[in-house]
């Protein structure tokens, strides 16, 4: 058997059982924009609260409709007043280049909340062509063909 040595395979892939455990655990900590949009769009109670952990200026610039605004720095003093500890929380921030949602998720988990981070954040919410709110009202941009299928209901993931 010939072994290919390249940057990808320099460290061998994990055994299937280890990989399954890792990815199962990852899904316990993360969700994505498409899944959040589907849950919110299904009508009724989605079973979680969506929390925007950005600043007031960022919130005013645009946020997911129905999200709760709770900046990361205010989590310790305001979470108990704003959130029901029996309801899971999904946090988001700007996008993949920002760890604000992870910091907010950590702060909430340390207070006893069950929490997931929405991968992609507000950036990918907008890039996937989903409706968002600003201080001026609701908007929607055309989907970015690099992040969402333009002519399909979902990506098939």
C-alpha atoms as a PDB file:
ATOM      1  CA  UNK A   1       0.000   0.000   0.000  1.00  0.00           C
ATOM      2  CA  UNK A   2       1.392   3.380  -1.010  1.00  0.00           C
ATOM      3  CA  UNK A   3       1.050   6.186   1.516  1.00  0.00           C
ATOM      4  CA  UNK A   4       0.687   9.695   0.160  1.00  0.00           C
ATOM      5  CA  UNK A   5       2.405  12.297   2.281  1.00  0.00           C
ATOM      6  CA  UNK A   6       1.024  15.781   1.808  1.00  0.00           C
ATOM      7  CA  UNK A   7      -0.174  18.552   4.115  1.00  0.00           C
ATOM      8  CA  UNK A   8      -3.620  16.951   4.394  1.00  0.00           C
ATOM      9  CA  UNK A   9      -2.467  13.433   5.208  1.00  0.00           C
ATOM     10  CA  UNK A  10       0.692  14.275   7.165  1.00  0.00           C
ATOM     11  CA  UNK A  11      -1.440  13.595  10.224  1.00  0.00           C
ATOM     12  CA  UNK A  12      -3.626  10.571   9.514  1.00  0.00           C
ATOM     13  CA  UNK A  13      -7.413  10.942   9.701  1.00  0.00           C
ATOM     14  CA  UNK A  14      -8.998   9.766  12.940  1.00  0.00           C
ATOM     15  CA  UNK A  15     -10.522   6.337  13.202  1.00  0.00           C
ATOM     16  CA  UNK A  16     -14.183   6.333  12.146  1.00  0.00           C
ATOM     17  CA  UNK A  17     -15.497   5.909  15.702  1.00  0.00           C
ATOM     18  CA  UNK A  18     -13.340   8.787  16.955  1.00  0.00           C
ATOM     19  CA  UNK A  19     -14.416  10.956  14.030  1.00  0.00           C
ATOM     20  CA  UNK A  20     -18.087  10.172  14.684  1.00  0.00           C
ATOM     21  CA  UNK A  21     -17.704  11.116  18.366  1.00  0.00           C
ATOM     22  CA  UNK A  22     -15.957  14.374  17.444  1.00  0.00           C
ATOM     23  CA  UNK A  23     -18.535  15.456  14.867  1.00  0.00           C
ATOM     24  CA  UNK A  24     -21.441  14.413  17.115  1.00  0.00           C
ATOM     25  CA  UNK A  25     -19.949  16.576  19.876  1.00  0.00           C
ATOM     26  CA  UNK A  26     -19.397  19.451  17.443  1.00  0.00           C
ATOM     27  CA  UNK A  27     -23.075  19.449  16.499  1.00  0.00           C
ATOM     28  CA  UNK A  28     -23.963  19.703  20.198  1.00  0.00           C
ATOM     29  CA  UNK A  29     -22.068  23.020  20.308  1.00  0.00           C
ATOM     30  CA  UNK A  30     -22.816  24.522  16.884  1.00  0.00           C
ATOM     31  CA  UNK A  31     -25.646  25.156  14.485  1.00  0.00           C
ATOM     32  CA  UNK A  32     -25.679  27.147  11.262  1.00  0.00           C
ATOM     33  CA  UNK A  33     -27.574  29.993   9.670  1.00  0.00           C
ATOM     34  CA  UNK A  34     -29.684  27.744   7.439  1.00  0.00           C
ATOM     35  CA  UNK A  35     -30.836  25.552  10.329  1.00  0.00           C
ATOM     36  CA  UNK A  36     -31.664  28.571  12.502  1.00  0.00           C
ATOM     37  CA  UNK A  37     -33.589  30.181   9.626  1.00  0.00           C
ATOM     38  CA  UNK A  38     -35.524  26.953   9.021  1.00  0.00           C
ATOM     39  CA  UNK A  39     -36.413  26.630  12.706  1.00  0.00           C
ATOM     40  CA  UNK A  40     -37.505  30.274  12.997  1.00  0.00           C
ATOM     41  CA  UNK A  41     -39.427  30.096   9.719  1.00  0.00           C
ATOM     42  CA  UNK A  42     -41.346  26.941  10.609  1.00  0.00           C
ATOM     43  CA  UNK A  43     -43.804  28.892  12.734  1.00  0.00           C
ATOM     44  CA  UNK A  44     -44.489  28.391  16.396  1.00  0.00           C
ATOM     45  CA  UNK A  45     -41.906  28.094  19.130  1.00  0.00           C
ATOM     46  CA  UNK A  46     -38.512  27.074  17.727  1.00  0.00           C
ATOM     47  CA  UNK A  47     -37.466  25.721  21.133  1.00  0.00           C
ATOM     48  CA  UNK A  48     -34.573  28.149  21.579  1.00  0.00           C
ATOM     49  CA  UNK A  49     -33.833  31.845  22.005  1.00  0.00           C
ATOM     50  CA  UNK A  50     -31.557  33.492  19.449  1.00  0.00           C
ATOM     51  CA  UNK A  51     -29.166  35.973  21.088  1.00  0.00           C
ATOM     52  CA  UNK A  52     -27.246  38.667  19.218  1.00  0.00           C
ATOM     53  CA  UNK A  53     -24.137  39.302  21.321  1.00  0.00           C
ATOM     54  CA  UNK A  54     -22.908  42.405  19.443  1.00  0.00           C
ATOM     55  CA  UNK A  55     -22.851  46.066  20.444  1.00  0.00           C
ATOM     56  CA  UNK A  56     -25.859  48.368  20.195  1.00  0.00           C
ATOM     57  CA  UNK A  57     -24.300  50.056  17.147  1.00  0.00           C
ATOM     58  CA  UNK A  58     -23.939  46.683  15.405  1.00  0.00           C
ATOM     59  CA  UNK A  59     -27.488  45.675  16.406  1.00  0.00           C
ATOM     60  CA  UNK A  60     -28.853  48.906  14.926  1.00  0.00           C
ATOM     61  CA  UNK A  61     -26.905  48.286  11.717  1.00  0.00           C
ATOM     62  CA  UNK A  62     -28.769  44.997  11.289  1.00  0.00           C
ATOM     63  CA  UNK A  63     -29.880  41.906  13.196  1.00  0.00           C
ATOM     64  CA  UNK A  64     -31.887  38.730  12.764  1.00  0.00           C
ATOM     65  CA  UNK A  65     -35.629  39.379  13.205  1.00  0.00           C
ATOM     66  CA  UNK A  66     -36.803  37.974  16.515  1.00  0.00           C
ATOM     67  CA  UNK A  67     -33.324  37.856  18.049  1.00  0.00           C
ATOM     68  CA  UNK A  68     -32.754  39.097  21.572  1.00  0.00           C
ATOM     69  CA  UNK A  69     -30.045  41.735  21.954  1.00  0.00           C
ATOM     70  CA  UNK A  70     -27.666  40.818  24.784  1.00  0.00           C
ATOM     71  CA  UNK A  71     -24.098  42.086  24.305  1.00  0.00           C
ATOM     72  CA  UNK A  72     -21.468  39.687  25.623  1.00  0.00           C
ATOM     73  CA  UNK A  73     -20.240  42.152  28.257  1.00  0.00           C
ATOM     74  CA  UNK A  74     -23.763  42.360  29.720  1.00  0.00           C
ATOM     75  CA  UNK A  75     -24.424  38.606  29.944  1.00  0.00           C
ATOM     76  CA  UNK A  76     -23.427  38.258  33.627  1.00  0.00           C
ATOM     77  CA  UNK A  77     -25.711  41.045  34.801  1.00  0.00           C
ATOM     78  CA  UNK A  78     -28.681  40.671  32.418  1.00  0.00           C
ATOM     79  CA  UNK A  79     -29.015  37.005  31.397  1.00  0.00           C
ATOM     80  CA  UNK A  80     -31.065  35.971  34.420  1.00  0.00           C
ATOM     81  CA  UNK A  81     -33.561  38.795  33.788  1.00  0.00           C
ATOM     82  CA  UNK A  82     -33.859  38.159  30.025  1.00  0.00           C
ATOM     83  CA  UNK A  83     -33.496  34.395  29.579  1.00  0.00           C
ATOM     84  CA  UNK A  84     -35.334  31.344  30.876  1.00  0.00           C
ATOM     85  CA  UNK A  85     -32.704  28.805  32.007  1.00  0.00           C
ATOM     86  CA  UNK A  86     -34.889  25.932  30.757  1.00  0.00           C
ATOM     87  CA  UNK A  87     -34.795  27.203  27.140  1.00  0.00           C
ATOM     88  CA  UNK A  88     -31.665  26.585  25.035  1.00  0.00           C
ATOM     89  CA  UNK A  89     -29.859  29.645  23.692  1.00  0.00           C
ATOM     90  CA  UNK A  90     -28.222  30.126  20.293  1.00  0.00           C
ATOM     91  CA  UNK A  91     -25.671  32.946  20.114  1.00  0.00           C
ATOM     92  CA  UNK A  92     -24.389  34.850  17.112  1.00  0.00           C
ATOM     93  CA  UNK A  93     -22.014  37.715  16.437  1.00  0.00           C
ATOM     94  CA  UNK A  94     -20.654  39.294  13.232  1.00  0.00           C
ATOM     95  CA  UNK A  95     -19.333  36.268  11.376  1.00  0.00           C
ATOM     96  CA  UNK A  96     -16.668  33.605  11.045  1.00  0.00           C
ATOM     97  CA  UNK A  97     -13.866  36.072  11.754  1.00  0.00           C
ATOM     98  CA  UNK A  98     -15.352  37.042  15.119  1.00  0.00           C
ATOM     99  CA  UNK A  99     -15.328  35.008  18.325  1.00  0.00           C
ATOM    100  CA  UNK A 100     -17.942  37.133  20.101  1.00  0.00           C
ATOM    101  CA  UNK A 101     -20.614  34.444  19.816  1.00  0.00           C
ATOM    102  CA  UNK A 102     -18.248  31.888  21.357  1.00  0.00           C
ATOM    103  CA  UNK A 103     -17.443  34.284  24.216  1.00  0.00           C
ATOM    104  CA  UNK A 104     -21.149  34.924  24.801  1.00  0.00           C
ATOM    105  CA  UNK A 105     -21.847  31.175  24.678  1.00  0.00           C
ATOM    106  CA  UNK A 106     -19.109  30.571  27.238  1.00  0.00           C
ATOM    107  CA  UNK A 107     -20.497  33.257  29.546  1.00  0.00           C
ATOM    108  CA  UNK A 108     -23.996  31.784  29.275  1.00  0.00           C
ATOM    109  CA  UNK A 109     -22.778  28.203  29.800  1.00  0.00           C
ATOM    110  CA  UNK A 110     -20.907  29.312  32.907  1.00  0.00           C
ATOM    111  CA  UNK A 111     -24.228  30.688  34.213  1.00  0.00           C
ATOM    112  CA  UNK A 112     -25.916  27.326  33.619  1.00  0.00           C
ATOM    113  CA  UNK A 113     -27.581  27.859  30.224  1.00  0.00           C
ATOM    114  CA  UNK A 114     -27.607  25.220  27.484  1.00  0.00           C
ATOM    115  CA  UNK A 115     -26.129  27.007  24.503  1.00  0.00           C
ATOM    116  CA  UNK A 116     -25.030  26.629  20.887  1.00  0.00           C
ATOM    117  CA  UNK A 117     -23.171  29.017  18.612  1.00  0.00           C
ATOM    118  CA  UNK A 118     -24.605  29.909  15.183  1.00  0.00           C
ATOM    119  CA  UNK A 119     -21.742  29.460  12.739  1.00  0.00           C
ATOM    120  CA  UNK A 120     -21.477  32.198  10.123  1.00  0.00           C
ATOM    121  CA  UNK A 121     -23.092  34.827  12.319  1.00  0.00           C
ATOM    122  CA  UNK A 122     -24.885  37.862  10.999  1.00  0.00           C
ATOM    123  CA  UNK A 123     -22.593  38.044   7.968  1.00  0.00           C
ATOM    124  CA  UNK A 124     -23.774  34.718   6.611  1.00  0.00           C
ATOM    125  CA  UNK A 125     -27.385  35.432   7.565  1.00  0.00           C
ATOM    126  CA  UNK A 126     -27.263  38.392   5.192  1.00  0.00           C
ATOM    127  CA  UNK A 127     -25.112  36.619   2.574  1.00  0.00           C
ATOM    128  CA  UNK A 128     -27.616  33.754   2.373  1.00  0.00           C
ATOM    129  CA  UNK A 129     -30.292  36.276   1.398  1.00  0.00           C
ATOM    130  CA  UNK A 130     -32.281  36.074   4.620  1.00  0.00           C
ATOM    131  CA  UNK A 131     -34.365  38.964   5.894  1.00  0.00           C
ATOM    132  CA  UNK A 132     -32.821  41.189   8.561  1.00  0.00           C
ATOM    133  CA  UNK A 133     -33.894  44.223  10.555  1.00  0.00           C
ATOM    134  CA  UNK A 134     -32.253  47.610  10.950  1.00  0.00           C
ATOM    135  CA  UNK A 135     -33.402  50.690  12.823  1.00  0.00           C
ATOM    136  CA  UNK A 136     -35.076  51.690   9.523  1.00  0.00           C
ATOM    137  CA  UNK A 137     -37.048  48.470   9.019  1.00  0.00           C
ATOM    138  CA  UNK A 138     -36.648  45.078   7.340  1.00  0.00           C
ATOM    139  CA  UNK A 139     -34.324  44.383   4.421  1.00  0.00           C
ATOM    140  CA  UNK A 140     -33.182  41.472   2.299  1.00  0.00           C
ATOM    141  CA  UNK A 141     -30.250  41.202  -0.089  1.00  0.00           C
ATOM    142  CA  UNK A 142     -29.807  38.802  -2.967  1.00  0.00           C
ATOM    143  CA  UNK A 143     -28.139  35.540  -1.929  1.00  0.00           C
ATOM    144  CA  UNK A 144     -24.399  35.326  -2.476  1.00  0.00           C
ATOM    145  CA  UNK A 145     -23.884  32.392  -4.856  1.00  0.00           C
ATOM    146  CA  UNK A 146     -20.737  31.456  -2.915  1.00  0.00           C
ATOM    147  CA  UNK A 147     -22.691  30.885   0.301  1.00  0.00           C
ATOM    148  CA  UNK A 148     -26.196  29.812  -0.703  1.00  0.00           C
ATOM    149  CA  UNK A 149     -27.895  28.219  -3.694  1.00  0.00           C
ATOM    150  CA  UNK A 150     -29.502  30.951  -5.748  1.00  0.00           C
ATOM    151  CA  UNK A 151     -32.254  28.856  -7.346  1.00  0.00           C
ATOM    152  CA  UNK A 152     -32.953  26.231  -4.645  1.00  0.00           C
ATOM    153  CA  UNK A 153     -34.790  26.220  -1.350  1.00  0.00           C
ATOM    154  CA  UNK A 154     -31.835  24.836   0.563  1.00  0.00           C
ATOM    155  CA  UNK A 155     -28.282  23.621   0.051  1.00  0.00           C
ATOM    156  CA  UNK A 156     -29.116  19.967   0.605  1.00  0.00           C
ATOM    157  CA  UNK A 157     -26.687  19.669   3.498  1.00  0.00           C
END
